[in-house]
Coordinates of C-alpha atoms (C1' of nucleotides) in Angstrom, one line a residue:
Chain A
M263 CA 0.0 0.0 0.0
T264 CA 1.6 3.3 -1.1
P265 CA 0.3 6.8 -0.2
N266 CA -0.7 7.1 -3.9
Q267 CA -2.8 3.9 -3.7
L268 CA -4.4 5.2 -0.5
S269 CA -5.2 8.5 -2.3
E270 CA -6.8 6.6 -5.1
A271 CA -8.8 4.6 -2.6
I272 CA -10.1 7.8 -0.9
V273 CA -11.0 9.3 -4.2
A274 CA -12.9 6.2 -5.1
A275 CA -14.7 6.3 -1.8
L276 CA -15.7 9.9 -2.4
R277 CA -17.0 9.1 -5.8
A278 CA -19.0 6.2 -4.4
L279 CA -20.5 8.5 -1.8
V280 CA -21.4 11.1 -4.5
A281 CA -22.9 8.4 -6.7
A282 CA -25.0 7.2 -3.9
G283 CA -26.3 10.7 -3.3
S284 CA -25.0 11.0 0.2
L285 CA -22.5 13.7 -0.7
E286 CA -22.6 16.7 -3.1
L287 CA -19.1 17.5 -4.1
E288 CA -16.7 18.0 -6.9
V289 CA -14.3 15.1 -6.2
P290 CA -10.6 16.1 -6.7
S291 CA -8.3 13.7 -8.7
E292 CA -6.0 13.2 -5.7
V293 CA -5.9 13.9 -2.0
V294 CA -3.2 14.5 0.5
V295 CA -2.1 11.3 2.3
E296 CA 0.7 11.8 4.8
R297 CA 2.7 9.8 7.3
P298 CA 1.7 11.2 10.7
K299 CA 4.6 12.1 13.0
N300 CA 2.9 10.3 15.8
R301 CA 2.3 6.6 15.1
E302 CA -0.7 6.5 17.3
H303 CA -2.3 8.6 14.6
G304 CA -2.2 5.7 12.2
D305 CA 0.0 4.4 9.4
W306 CA -1.3 7.2 7.2
A307 CA -3.5 10.2 7.6
T308 CA -5.5 12.5 5.4
N309 CA -6.9 16.0 5.9
V310 CA -9.6 15.8 3.2
A311 CA -12.4 16.2 5.6
M312 CA -11.1 19.6 6.7
Q313 CA -10.3 20.5 3.1
L314 CA -13.5 19.5 1.6
G315 CA -16.0 19.5 4.5
A316 CA -17.1 23.1 4.0
K317 CA -17.4 22.7 0.2
A318 CA -19.8 19.8 0.8
G319 CA -21.7 21.8 3.3
L320 CA -20.7 19.6 6.2
K321 CA -18.8 20.0 9.4
P322 CA -15.3 18.4 9.0
R323 CA -16.1 15.7 11.5
D324 CA -19.4 14.8 9.9
F325 CA -17.7 14.6 6.6
A326 CA -15.0 12.4 8.1
E327 CA -17.6 10.1 9.6
L328 CA -19.2 9.6 6.3
L329 CA -16.0 9.0 4.4
A330 CA -14.6 6.7 7.2
S331 CA -17.5 4.3 7.0
E332 CA -17.1 4.1 3.2
L333 CA -13.3 3.6 3.5
Q334 CA -13.8 0.7 5.9
K335 CA -14.9 -1.3 2.9
S336 CA -11.6 -0.8 1.0
A337 CA -9.3 -3.8 0.8
G338 CA -6.1 -3.5 2.8
I339 CA -7.4 -0.7 5.1
E340 CA -7.8 -2.4 8.4
K341 CA -9.0 0.4 10.6
V342 CA -10.1 4.0 10.2
E343 CA -10.2 6.5 13.0
I344 CA -11.3 10.1 13.2
A345 CA -9.3 12.5 15.4
G346 CA -9.0 16.1 16.3
P347 CA -10.7 18.6 14.1
G348 CA -11.3 16.0 11.4
F349 CA -8.1 14.0 10.6
I350 CA -8.8 10.6 9.2
N351 CA -6.2 8.2 10.4
L352 CA -5.8 5.0 8.4
F353 CA -4.4 1.8 9.6
V354 CA -3.1 -0.6 6.9
S355 CA -2.9 -4.3 7.3
D356 CA 0.6 -5.9 7.5
S357 CA 0.0 -7.9 4.3
A358 CA -1.2 -4.9 2.3
A359 CA 1.8 -2.9 3.5
G360 CA 4.3 -5.7 3.0
E361 CA 3.0 -6.3 -0.6
L362 CA 5.1 -3.3 -1.5
A363 CA 8.3 -5.2 -1.1
R364 CA 7.3 -7.5 -4.0
E365 CA 6.2 -4.5 -6.1
I366 CA 9.6 -2.9 -5.6
V367 CA 11.6 -6.0 -6.4
T368 CA 9.6 -6.7 -9.5
A369 CA 10.1 -3.1 -10.7
G370 CA 13.8 -3.1 -9.9
A371 CA 15.7 -0.3 -11.4
S372 CA 12.4 1.1 -12.7
F373 CA 10.9 1.5 -9.3
G374 CA 10.1 5.2 -8.8
R375 CA 10.0 6.0 -12.4
G376 CA 7.1 8.3 -13.4
V377 CA 5.4 9.4 -16.6
E378 CA 4.8 13.0 -15.6
Y379 CA 7.2 14.4 -18.2
Q380 CA 6.6 11.8 -20.9
G381 CA 7.3 13.3 -24.2
L382 CA 8.8 16.5 -22.9
K383 CA 12.0 17.7 -24.5
I384 CA 14.0 19.6 -22.0
N385 CA 17.2 21.5 -22.7
L386 CA 19.1 21.9 -19.4
E387 CA 22.0 24.3 -19.5
F388 CA 24.3 24.3 -16.5
V389 CA 27.9 25.1 -15.5
S390 CA 28.6 27.1 -18.6
A391 CA 31.7 28.5 -17.0
N392 CA 34.0 30.7 -19.1
P393 CA 36.9 28.9 -20.7
T394 CA 39.3 31.3 -19.1
G395 CA 40.2 29.0 -16.2
P396 CA 39.4 25.8 -14.5
I397 CA 35.9 25.2 -12.9
H398 CA 35.6 26.6 -9.4
L399 CA 33.5 25.5 -6.5
G400 CA 30.5 27.4 -7.7
G401 CA 30.5 25.7 -11.1
T402 CA 31.1 22.4 -9.4
R403 CA 27.9 22.8 -7.4
W404 CA 26.0 23.4 -10.6
A405 CA 27.6 20.3 -12.2
A406 CA 26.5 18.1 -9.3
V407 CA 23.0 19.6 -9.0
G408 CA 22.4 20.0 -12.7
D409 CA 23.4 16.5 -13.6
S410 CA 21.3 15.1 -10.9
L411 CA 18.3 17.2 -11.9
A412 CA 18.8 15.9 -15.5
R413 CA 18.7 12.3 -14.1
V414 CA 15.5 13.1 -12.2
F415 CA 13.8 14.6 -15.3
E416 CA 14.7 11.5 -17.3
F417 CA 13.4 9.3 -14.5
V418 CA 10.0 10.9 -14.9
G419 CA 10.0 10.4 -18.6
A420 CA 11.6 13.5 -20.1
E421 CA 14.0 13.6 -22.9
V422 CA 16.9 15.7 -21.6
T423 CA 19.8 17.3 -23.4
R424 CA 22.6 18.5 -21.0
E425 CA 24.1 21.6 -22.5
Y426 CA 27.2 23.7 -21.8
Y427 CA 27.5 27.2 -23.3
F428 CA 31.1 28.2 -23.9
N429 CA 31.5 32.0 -23.8
D430 CA 34.4 32.0 -26.2
H431 CA 33.7 35.4 -27.6
G432 CA 34.2 38.8 -26.2
A433 CA 36.4 40.8 -23.9
Q434 CA 37.1 38.1 -21.3
I435 CA 38.6 35.8 -23.9
D436 CA 40.7 38.7 -25.1
R437 CA 42.0 39.2 -21.6
F438 CA 42.7 35.5 -21.3
A439 CA 44.7 35.6 -24.6
R440 CA 46.7 38.6 -23.5
S441 CA 47.4 36.8 -20.2
L442 CA 48.7 33.8 -22.0
L443 CA 50.9 35.9 -24.2
A444 CA 52.3 37.7 -21.2
A445 CA 53.0 34.5 -19.4
A446 CA 54.8 33.1 -22.4
K447 CA 57.0 36.1 -22.6
N448 CA 57.7 35.9 -18.8
E449 CA 56.0 39.3 -18.4
P450 CA 53.7 40.0 -15.5
A451 CA 50.0 39.4 -16.1
P452 CA 48.1 42.4 -17.5
E453 CA 46.3 44.6 -15.1
D454 CA 42.8 43.2 -15.9
G455 CA 44.1 39.7 -16.9
Y456 CA 44.3 36.3 -15.4
S457 CA 47.1 34.9 -13.4
G458 CA 47.8 31.6 -11.6
A459 CA 49.7 28.5 -12.3
Y460 CA 47.2 27.2 -14.9
I461 CA 48.0 30.2 -17.1
Q462 CA 51.7 29.4 -17.0
E463 CA 50.9 25.8 -17.8
I464 CA 48.6 26.5 -20.7
A465 CA 51.0 29.1 -22.1
A466 CA 53.8 26.5 -22.0
R467 CA 51.7 23.9 -23.6
V468 CA 50.7 26.2 -26.4
L469 CA 54.3 27.0 -27.0
A470 CA 55.3 23.3 -26.9
E471 CA 52.5 22.1 -29.1
T472 CA 52.7 24.7 -31.8
A473 CA 55.2 24.2 -34.6
E474 CA 55.6 27.9 -35.4
E475 CA 57.7 30.3 -33.4
I476 CA 54.7 32.2 -32.0
L477 CA 56.7 34.6 -30.0
S478 CA 58.5 35.9 -33.0
L479 CA 55.2 37.0 -34.5
P480 CA 53.9 40.5 -34.0
D481 CA 51.9 40.8 -30.7
D482 CA 48.4 40.9 -32.2
Q483 CA 49.1 37.8 -34.3
A484 CA 50.7 36.0 -31.4
Q485 CA 47.8 36.8 -29.2
E486 CA 45.4 35.4 -31.7
K487 CA 47.4 32.2 -31.8
F488 CA 47.3 32.0 -28.0
R489 CA 43.6 32.7 -28.0
A490 CA 42.8 29.9 -30.4
A491 CA 45.1 27.3 -28.9
G492 CA 44.6 28.4 -25.3
V493 CA 40.8 28.3 -25.4
E494 CA 41.0 24.9 -27.0
L495 CA 43.2 23.6 -24.3
M496 CA 41.0 25.1 -21.6
F497 CA 38.0 23.4 -23.3
Q498 CA 39.7 20.0 -23.1
Q499 CA 40.7 20.5 -19.5
I500 CA 37.1 21.5 -18.5
R501 CA 35.6 18.6 -20.3
E502 CA 38.0 16.2 -18.8
S503 CA 37.4 17.5 -15.2
L504 CA 33.6 17.2 -15.8
H505 CA 34.0 13.7 -17.2
E506 CA 36.0 12.7 -14.1
F507 CA 33.2 14.2 -12.0
G508 CA 30.8 11.9 -13.8
V509 CA 29.1 14.7 -15.8
D510 CA 29.1 14.4 -19.6
F511 CA 27.3 17.0 -21.6
D512 CA 25.4 16.1 -24.7
V513 CA 26.2 19.5 -26.3
Y514 CA 29.1 21.9 -25.8
F515 CA 27.8 25.0 -27.5
H516 CA 30.3 27.6 -28.6
E517 CA 29.1 31.2 -28.4
N518 CA 31.5 32.1 -31.2
S519 CA 29.7 29.8 -33.6
L520 CA 26.6 32.0 -33.3
Y521 CA 28.6 34.8 -34.8
E522 CA 30.4 32.7 -37.4
S523 CA 27.1 31.3 -38.7
K524 CA 25.4 34.7 -38.7
A525 CA 22.8 33.3 -36.4
V526 CA 23.0 36.5 -34.4
E527 CA 22.1 38.6 -37.4
R528 CA 19.3 36.3 -38.3
S529 CA 17.7 36.4 -34.9
I530 CA 17.9 40.2 -34.8
E531 CA 16.3 40.2 -38.2
R532 CA 13.5 37.9 -36.9
L533 CA 12.9 40.2 -34.0
R534 CA 12.9 43.2 -36.3
E535 CA 10.2 41.6 -38.4
M536 CA 8.2 41.1 -35.2
G537 CA 8.6 44.8 -34.5
H538 CA 10.7 44.6 -31.3
I539 CA 13.9 46.2 -32.6
F540 CA 14.7 49.9 -32.9
E541 CA 17.8 52.0 -33.5
E542 CA 19.0 54.9 -31.4
D543 CA 22.3 56.7 -30.9
G544 CA 23.8 54.4 -33.6
A545 CA 23.0 51.3 -31.6
I546 CA 20.5 48.5 -32.2
W547 CA 18.1 47.9 -29.3
L548 CA 15.6 45.3 -28.2
R549 CA 12.4 46.9 -26.9
S550 CA 12.5 44.7 -23.8
T551 CA 10.5 47.1 -21.7
A552 CA 7.5 45.9 -23.7
F553 CA 8.0 42.5 -22.0
G554 CA 8.5 43.5 -18.4
D555 CA 12.2 44.5 -18.4
D556 CA 13.0 47.7 -16.6
R557 CA 14.9 49.2 -19.5
D558 CA 15.5 48.5 -23.2
R559 CA 18.6 46.6 -24.0
V560 CA 21.4 47.4 -26.5
I561 CA 22.1 44.4 -28.7
I562 CA 24.6 45.9 -31.1
K563 CA 26.6 48.8 -29.7
S564 CA 27.2 51.9 -31.7
D565 CA 30.8 50.7 -32.4
G566 CA 29.4 47.6 -34.1
D567 CA 30.4 45.2 -31.3
A568 CA 27.7 42.9 -30.1
A569 CA 26.5 43.1 -26.5
Y570 CA 26.4 40.0 -24.4
I571 CA 22.7 39.6 -25.0
A572 CA 23.1 39.3 -28.7
G573 CA 24.5 35.8 -28.2
D574 CA 21.7 35.0 -25.7
I575 CA 19.1 35.9 -28.2
A576 CA 20.5 33.8 -31.0
Y577 CA 21.3 31.0 -28.6
Y578 CA 17.7 30.8 -27.3
Q579 CA 16.3 30.8 -30.8
D580 CA 18.8 28.1 -31.7
K581 CA 17.6 25.9 -28.8
R582 CA 14.0 26.4 -29.7
S583 CA 14.7 25.5 -33.3
R584 CA 16.2 22.3 -32.1
G585 CA 12.8 21.3 -30.8
F586 CA 13.1 21.9 -27.0
D587 CA 9.8 22.6 -25.3
R588 CA 11.5 23.8 -22.2
C589 CA 14.9 25.6 -22.1
I590 CA 16.1 25.6 -18.5
Y591 CA 19.0 27.7 -17.5
M592 CA 20.8 27.2 -14.2
L593 CA 22.6 30.4 -13.2
G594 CA 24.5 31.7 -10.2
A595 CA 23.1 34.3 -8.0
D596 CA 25.5 36.8 -9.5
H597 CA 23.4 36.5 -12.7
H598 CA 20.2 37.2 -11.0
G599 CA 19.9 40.6 -12.7
Y600 CA 19.8 39.0 -16.1
V601 CA 16.5 37.2 -15.5
P602 CA 14.1 39.9 -16.6
R603 CA 15.9 40.6 -19.9
M604 CA 16.2 36.9 -20.6
M605 CA 12.5 36.5 -20.0
A606 CA 11.8 39.5 -22.2
L607 CA 13.7 38.1 -25.1
C608 CA 11.8 34.9 -24.7
A609 CA 8.5 36.8 -24.8
A610 CA 9.7 38.9 -27.8
F611 CA 9.9 35.7 -29.8
G612 CA 6.3 35.0 -28.9
D613 CA 7.2 32.3 -26.4
K614 CA 6.0 31.9 -22.8
P615 CA 8.4 33.1 -20.1
G616 CA 8.6 30.6 -17.3
E617 CA 7.4 27.8 -19.5
N618 CA 9.5 27.7 -22.7
M619 CA 12.3 29.5 -20.8
E620 CA 12.9 28.8 -17.2
I621 CA 15.8 30.2 -15.1
L622 CA 16.9 28.6 -11.9
I623 CA 19.0 30.8 -9.7
G624 CA 21.4 29.1 -7.3
Q625 CA 23.2 30.8 -4.4
M626 CA 26.9 30.9 -4.1
V627 CA 29.4 28.5 -2.6
N628 CA 31.6 29.9 0.1
L629 CA 35.0 28.6 1.1
V630 CA 35.3 28.2 4.9
R631 CA 38.4 27.3 6.8
G632 CA 38.1 26.5 10.5
G633 CA 34.7 28.2 10.7
E634 CA 36.1 31.4 9.1
P635 CA 35.0 32.4 5.6
V636 CA 37.8 32.6 3.2
R637 CA 37.5 34.9 0.2
M638 CA 38.5 32.9 -2.9
S639 CA 41.2 34.8 -4.6
K640 CA 43.6 33.8 -7.3
R641 CA 46.3 36.0 -5.9
A642 CA 46.0 34.6 -2.4
G643 CA 46.0 31.1 -3.9
T644 CA 42.7 30.2 -2.2
V645 CA 40.8 29.3 -5.3
V646 CA 39.4 25.8 -5.1
T647 CA 38.7 24.0 -8.3
M648 CA 36.6 21.0 -9.1
E649 CA 39.8 19.0 -9.3
D650 CA 41.0 20.2 -5.9
L651 CA 37.7 19.2 -4.3
V652 CA 37.7 15.8 -5.9
D653 CA 41.3 15.2 -4.9
V654 CA 40.5 15.9 -1.3
V655 CA 37.1 14.1 -0.8
G656 CA 36.6 12.0 -3.9
V657 CA 33.8 12.2 -6.5
D658 CA 31.0 10.6 -4.5
A659 CA 31.5 12.7 -1.4
A660 CA 31.9 15.9 -3.4
R661 CA 28.8 15.3 -5.5
Y662 CA 26.7 14.3 -2.6
A663 CA 27.8 17.2 -0.4
L664 CA 27.0 19.7 -3.2
A665 CA 23.7 18.1 -4.2
R666 CA 22.2 17.6 -0.8
S667 CA 21.3 21.2 0.0
S668 CA 18.7 23.4 -1.6
I669 CA 20.2 25.8 -4.2
N670 CA 18.3 28.6 -2.6
S671 CA 20.8 28.6 0.3
S672 CA 24.3 29.5 0.0
L673 CA 26.6 26.7 0.8
D674 CA 29.7 26.7 3.0
V675 CA 32.4 24.2 2.1
D676 CA 35.0 23.6 4.7
L677 CA 37.8 21.7 3.1
E678 CA 39.6 20.9 6.3
Q679 CA 36.5 19.4 7.8
L680 CA 35.9 17.4 4.7
T681 CA 39.4 16.1 4.8
K682 CA 39.6 15.4 8.5
K683 CA 36.2 13.9 9.2
T684 CA 35.2 12.1 6.0
N685 CA 32.9 9.9 8.0
D686 CA 30.8 12.8 8.9
N687 CA 29.5 12.9 5.4
P688 CA 26.1 11.4 5.1
V689 CA 27.0 9.9 1.8
F690 CA 28.9 7.2 3.7
Y691 CA 25.8 6.5 5.8
V692 CA 23.7 5.9 2.7
Q693 CA 26.4 4.0 0.8
Y694 CA 27.0 1.8 3.9
A695 CA 23.3 1.0 4.1
H696 CA 23.4 0.0 0.4
A697 CA 26.5 -2.1 0.8
R698 CA 24.8 -3.8 3.8
T699 CA 21.8 -4.8 1.7
K700 CA 24.1 -6.4 -0.8
Q701 CA 26.1 -8.3 1.8
V702 CA 22.9 -9.5 3.6
A703 CA 21.6 -10.8 0.3
K704 CA 24.9 -12.5 -0.4
N705 CA 24.9 -14.2 3.0
A706 CA 21.3 -15.2 2.7
V707 CA 22.0 -17.1 -0.5
S708 CA 25.0 -18.9 1.0
L709 CA 22.9 -19.9 4.0
G710 CA 20.0 -21.3 2.0
V711 CA 17.6 -18.4 2.3
D712 CA 16.1 -17.8 -1.1
D713 CA 13.2 -15.8 -2.5
S714 CA 11.0 -18.8 -3.2
E715 CA 8.4 -17.6 -0.7
F716 CA 6.8 -14.3 0.1
D717 CA 4.2 -13.8 2.8
P718 CA 3.8 -10.1 3.4
A719 CA 1.7 -10.6 6.5
L720 CA 5.0 -11.7 8.2
L721 CA 6.5 -8.3 7.8
S722 CA 4.8 -7.2 11.1
H723 CA 7.7 -5.8 13.1
E724 CA 7.5 -2.1 13.9
A725 CA 10.8 -1.5 12.1
E726 CA 9.4 -3.3 9.0
A727 CA 6.3 -1.0 9.0
E728 CA 8.6 2.0 9.2
L729 CA 10.9 0.8 6.5
L730 CA 8.0 -0.1 4.2
A731 CA 6.3 3.2 4.7
N732 CA 9.5 5.1 3.9
L733 CA 10.1 2.9 0.8
S734 CA 6.6 3.7 -0.4
E735 CA 7.4 7.4 -0.6
F736 CA 10.1 7.1 -3.3
P737 CA 7.9 7.7 -6.3
R738 CA 6.4 10.7 -4.7
V739 CA 9.8 12.1 -3.7
V740 CA 11.1 11.7 -7.3
A741 CA 8.0 13.4 -8.7
Q742 CA 8.4 16.3 -6.2
A743 CA 12.2 16.6 -7.0
A744 CA 11.3 17.0 -10.7
Q745 CA 8.4 19.3 -10.1
F746 CA 10.2 21.7 -7.8
R747 CA 13.6 21.2 -9.6
E748 CA 15.1 20.2 -6.3
P749 CA 17.2 17.1 -6.5
H750 CA 18.4 17.5 -2.9
R751 CA 15.1 16.0 -1.9
I752 CA 16.4 12.7 -3.2
A753 CA 19.4 12.9 -0.9
R754 CA 17.5 13.8 2.2
Y755 CA 15.0 11.0 1.4
I756 CA 17.6 8.2 1.0
E757 CA 19.2 9.3 4.3
V758 CA 15.8 8.6 5.9
V759 CA 15.6 5.3 4.1
A760 CA 19.1 4.3 5.2
G761 CA 18.2 5.1 8.8
S762 CA 15.1 2.9 8.8
Y763 CA 17.0 0.2 7.0
H764 CA 19.8 0.2 9.6
R765 CA 17.2 0.0 12.4
W766 CA 15.4 -2.8 10.6
Y767 CA 18.7 -4.7 10.2
D768 CA 19.3 -4.4 13.9
N769 CA 15.9 -5.8 14.8
C770 CA 15.0 -8.3 12.0
R771 CA 17.4 -11.0 10.8
V772 CA 17.2 -12.2 7.2
T773 CA 19.4 -15.2 8.0
P774 CA 18.5 -17.4 10.9
L775 CA 20.8 -17.6 13.9
G776 CA 23.2 -20.5 13.8
G777 CA 21.5 -23.9 14.2
Q778 CA 18.0 -22.6 13.5
E779 CA 16.0 -23.5 10.5
V780 CA 15.2 -21.2 7.6
E781 CA 11.6 -20.2 7.8
S782 CA 9.1 -18.3 5.7
V783 CA 9.8 -15.1 7.6
H784 CA 13.5 -15.2 6.6
R785 CA 12.6 -15.7 2.9
T786 CA 10.1 -12.9 3.1
R787 CA 12.5 -10.6 4.7
L788 CA 15.0 -11.2 1.9
W789 CA 12.4 -9.5 -0.4
L790 CA 12.3 -6.5 1.9
N791 CA 16.1 -6.4 2.1
N792 CA 16.3 -6.4 -1.7
A793 CA 13.5 -3.8 -1.9
A794 CA 15.5 -1.5 0.3
S795 CA 18.6 -2.2 -1.8
I796 CA 16.7 -1.1 -4.9
V797 CA 15.4 2.1 -3.5
L798 CA 18.8 3.1 -2.1
G799 CA 20.5 2.2 -5.4
N800 CA 18.0 4.0 -7.5
G801 CA 18.2 7.1 -5.2
L802 CA 22.0 7.1 -5.4
A803 CA 21.9 6.7 -9.1
L804 CA 19.7 9.8 -9.4
L805 CA 22.4 11.8 -7.6
G806 CA 25.2 10.3 -9.7
V807 CA 26.8 8.7 -6.7
S808 CA 28.0 5.2 -6.8
A809 CA 26.2 2.4 -4.9
P810 CA 29.0 0.1 -3.6
E811 CA 28.5 -3.6 -3.1
R812 CA 30.8 -3.5 -0.1
M813 CA 32.7 -1.0 2.0
Chain B
rG17 C1' 18.0 53.2 -3.2
rG18 C1' 15.8 48.9 -6.5
rC19 C1' 15.6 43.5 -7.2
rU20 C1' 16.6 38.8 -5.1
rU21 C1' 18.1 34.5 -1.7
rC22 C1' 18.6 33.3 3.3
rG23 C1' 17.4 33.8 8.9
rU24 C1' 14.7 27.0 12.4
rA25 C1' 19.0 23.4 18.3
rG26 C1' 25.9 25.1 20.2
rC27 C1' 27.5 24.1 14.6
rU28 C1' 26.0 22.5 9.4
rC29 C1' 21.4 22.3 7.4
rA30 C1' 16.3 19.6 6.2
rG31 C1' 11.0 20.2 6.4
rU32 C1' 5.7 21.5 6.5
rG33 C1' -1.4 25.3 5.8
rG34 C1' -2.4 20.7 10.5
rA35 C1' -1.9 16.9 15.8
rU36 C1' 4.1 16.9 20.5
rA37 C1' 9.0 21.2 14.5
rG38 C1' 13.4 17.2 12.7
rA39 C1' 18.4 15.0 11.0
rG40 C1' 23.7 14.9 11.1
rC41 C1' 27.8 16.8 13.8
rA42 C1' 29.5 18.1 18.6
rA43 C1' 28.8 16.2 24.5
rC44 C1' 27.7 12.2 27.8
rG45 C1' 26.3 7.0 28.7
rG46 C1' 25.0 2.1 26.8
rU47 C1' 24.8 -2.3 22.9
rU48 C1' 28.7 -7.1 19.7
rU49 C1' 29.1 -15.8 20.9
rC50 C1' 25.9 -15.5 15.0
rC51 C1' 23.7 -11.4 8.3
rU52 C1' 29.1 -5.2 7.7
rA53 C1' 29.8 -1.4 15.0
rA54 C1' 31.1 3.4 8.7
rA55 C1' 25.7 0.5 12.8
rC56 C1' 22.0 0.7 16.8
rC57 C1' 19.8 2.6 21.6
rG58 C1' 19.4 6.4 25.4
rU59 C1' 20.1 11.6 27.7
rG60 C1' 18.8 17.9 25.9
rU61 C1' 18.5 22.5 23.9
rG62 C1' 14.3 25.9 20.1
rU63 C1' 10.0 33.1 21.4
rC64 C1' 11.1 28.5 13.7
rG65 C1' 14.7 36.8 13.3
rU66 C1' 10.6 40.6 15.0
rA67 C1' 5.6 42.7 14.4
rG68 C1' 0.9 42.6 12.1
rG69 C1' -2.7 40.2 8.7
rU70 C1' -5.5 36.0 6.1
rU71 C1' -7.3 31.0 8.2
rC72 C1' -11.1 26.5 12.1
rG73 C1' -5.6 26.1 12.4
rA74 C1' 0.6 29.8 10.3
rU75 C1' 7.1 28.0 11.6
rU76 C1' 4.8 27.4 6.4
rC77 C1' 0.8 32.1 2.7
rC78 C1' 0.6 37.9 2.6
rU79 C1' 2.5 42.8 4.3
rA80 C1' 5.9 45.6 7.0
rU81 C1' 10.5 45.6 9.5
rC82 C1' 15.6 44.1 11.3
rG83 C1' 20.0 41.3 10.1
rA84 C1' 23.4 38.5 6.5
rG85 C1' 24.8 37.3 1.3
rG86 C1' 24.4 38.5 -4.1
rC87 C1' 23.3 41.6 -8.4
rC88 C1' 22.1 46.4 -10.3
rA89 C1' 22.0 51.9 -9.9

RNA sequence: GGCUUCGUAGCUCAGUGGAUAGAGCAACGGUUUCCUAAACCGUGUGUCGUAGGUUCGAUUCCUAUCGAGGCCA
């Protein structure tokens, strides 16, 4: 019995009451079924009587009485109680609750899958860090969260393209190229340029891997060589880091290609036809105020250079032309101010902001040392890259730590703490629970406990009821994680499952004690053990974290 | 000044229009002849930043305000 099934049973009971004429009501398609905090309040509880009582012209408790007597007839519901202002507390029979273990094992890796986003084509753009340096902690957070979100979307039926936008056009790239040139010539970095060991390395590699004597060229030509080769090397390094982090993008999109293909001109032309472009002071503008922006935006400056938004316009149009229903952008809080103009350009194309284009803003990652915030600065050598983090804590712990908090909160990362007390990390708690399920199953086989028998009524221990109830929530948690774009819900959920599994393990043996015979209860428990294994494994997979067989 | 995120236990953070608000860490104590002790059990702390409002019911929604971070001017 899952909460969804109970919700269906309640809806069916309401329909029956309406059909019988004892209730006048528009029956909703689903109702809230929750696990009460206090177990005396039943295995599950619903607040429908308080939600719908007034609509049906009844006092909540009277409504509850009526519904309760109808629910008594449902199979699997053992007892119905009415409490407080009109809560309906449901008690489920052990066999109906235990049946879930078989459902989960049968579904296997598919357990928890949904169809909510069936047929939806989603373009999920995340990280998109400039190729002027390695990926920092902030970008690493988006890599972990974004990839997990993509997995969640896929799990509920969506077709997801993971996309990375390389800003390889514009002033920042010019500064990067000048910095490489300066490094190659052993000159100090330009005032507004980039420094750091990676600049030296890349400059050295460009020199080593290029046949020509770049440094004997005039500066502007040499700088162009460094730009082309340096950006390419930076691309490679970023892709490699991401790959080692377990994140592989389907599309690495180069901003520069939008200019080379004249896509920028074409999209401006398109907007001009739609009447949203004007010229003033020698510049080309988008009339974004017509779509809720607080001022109009320059697309092409009076000197002929494109403003940053020019690429965004062409890029969005490109994504839509590739057939994506939803283009989701994950941006850092420092880009918050761009949201209105992005939404305006979406609307200018005649699309629906918030639907065809959706922007998720995530808060920053702070570096903390010994409880004190450390400002990340290249000069002070306190920049932490994705590679640094992985070196210190490993991919699993890094991804888990970054993906288990809401992106609405800024996140403090304390490297010393992560180094020193690796066991504090909840990822080990969850992984350990998973490894335990595997070892228990292995031992069961060698001791003659098999899955030839399944009698759900035997799963009657308190710890089994708790574990089953938690397992039953997985599909709903996945659906919510997708709906709210919050993959951290998966992490918090599997921590709860791991806890209830550990408690169950302590109380209920799958293999009999030495000398005792294998009984039905042992075989049945093997099903529950394997069900827990599946839910933990599926949850970890959605986070992109490995589910070890042993630890 | 405008926009925005956050404010919950000593620390790091979950959560929710419902019944007695949670977890991990940290502190103290306990559990192992037998499936993984990276586990389990027990002990305690909260004006859910503050003030109003909506509601049968608000920590959750709305408004104002204070504080912290971010972007913009």
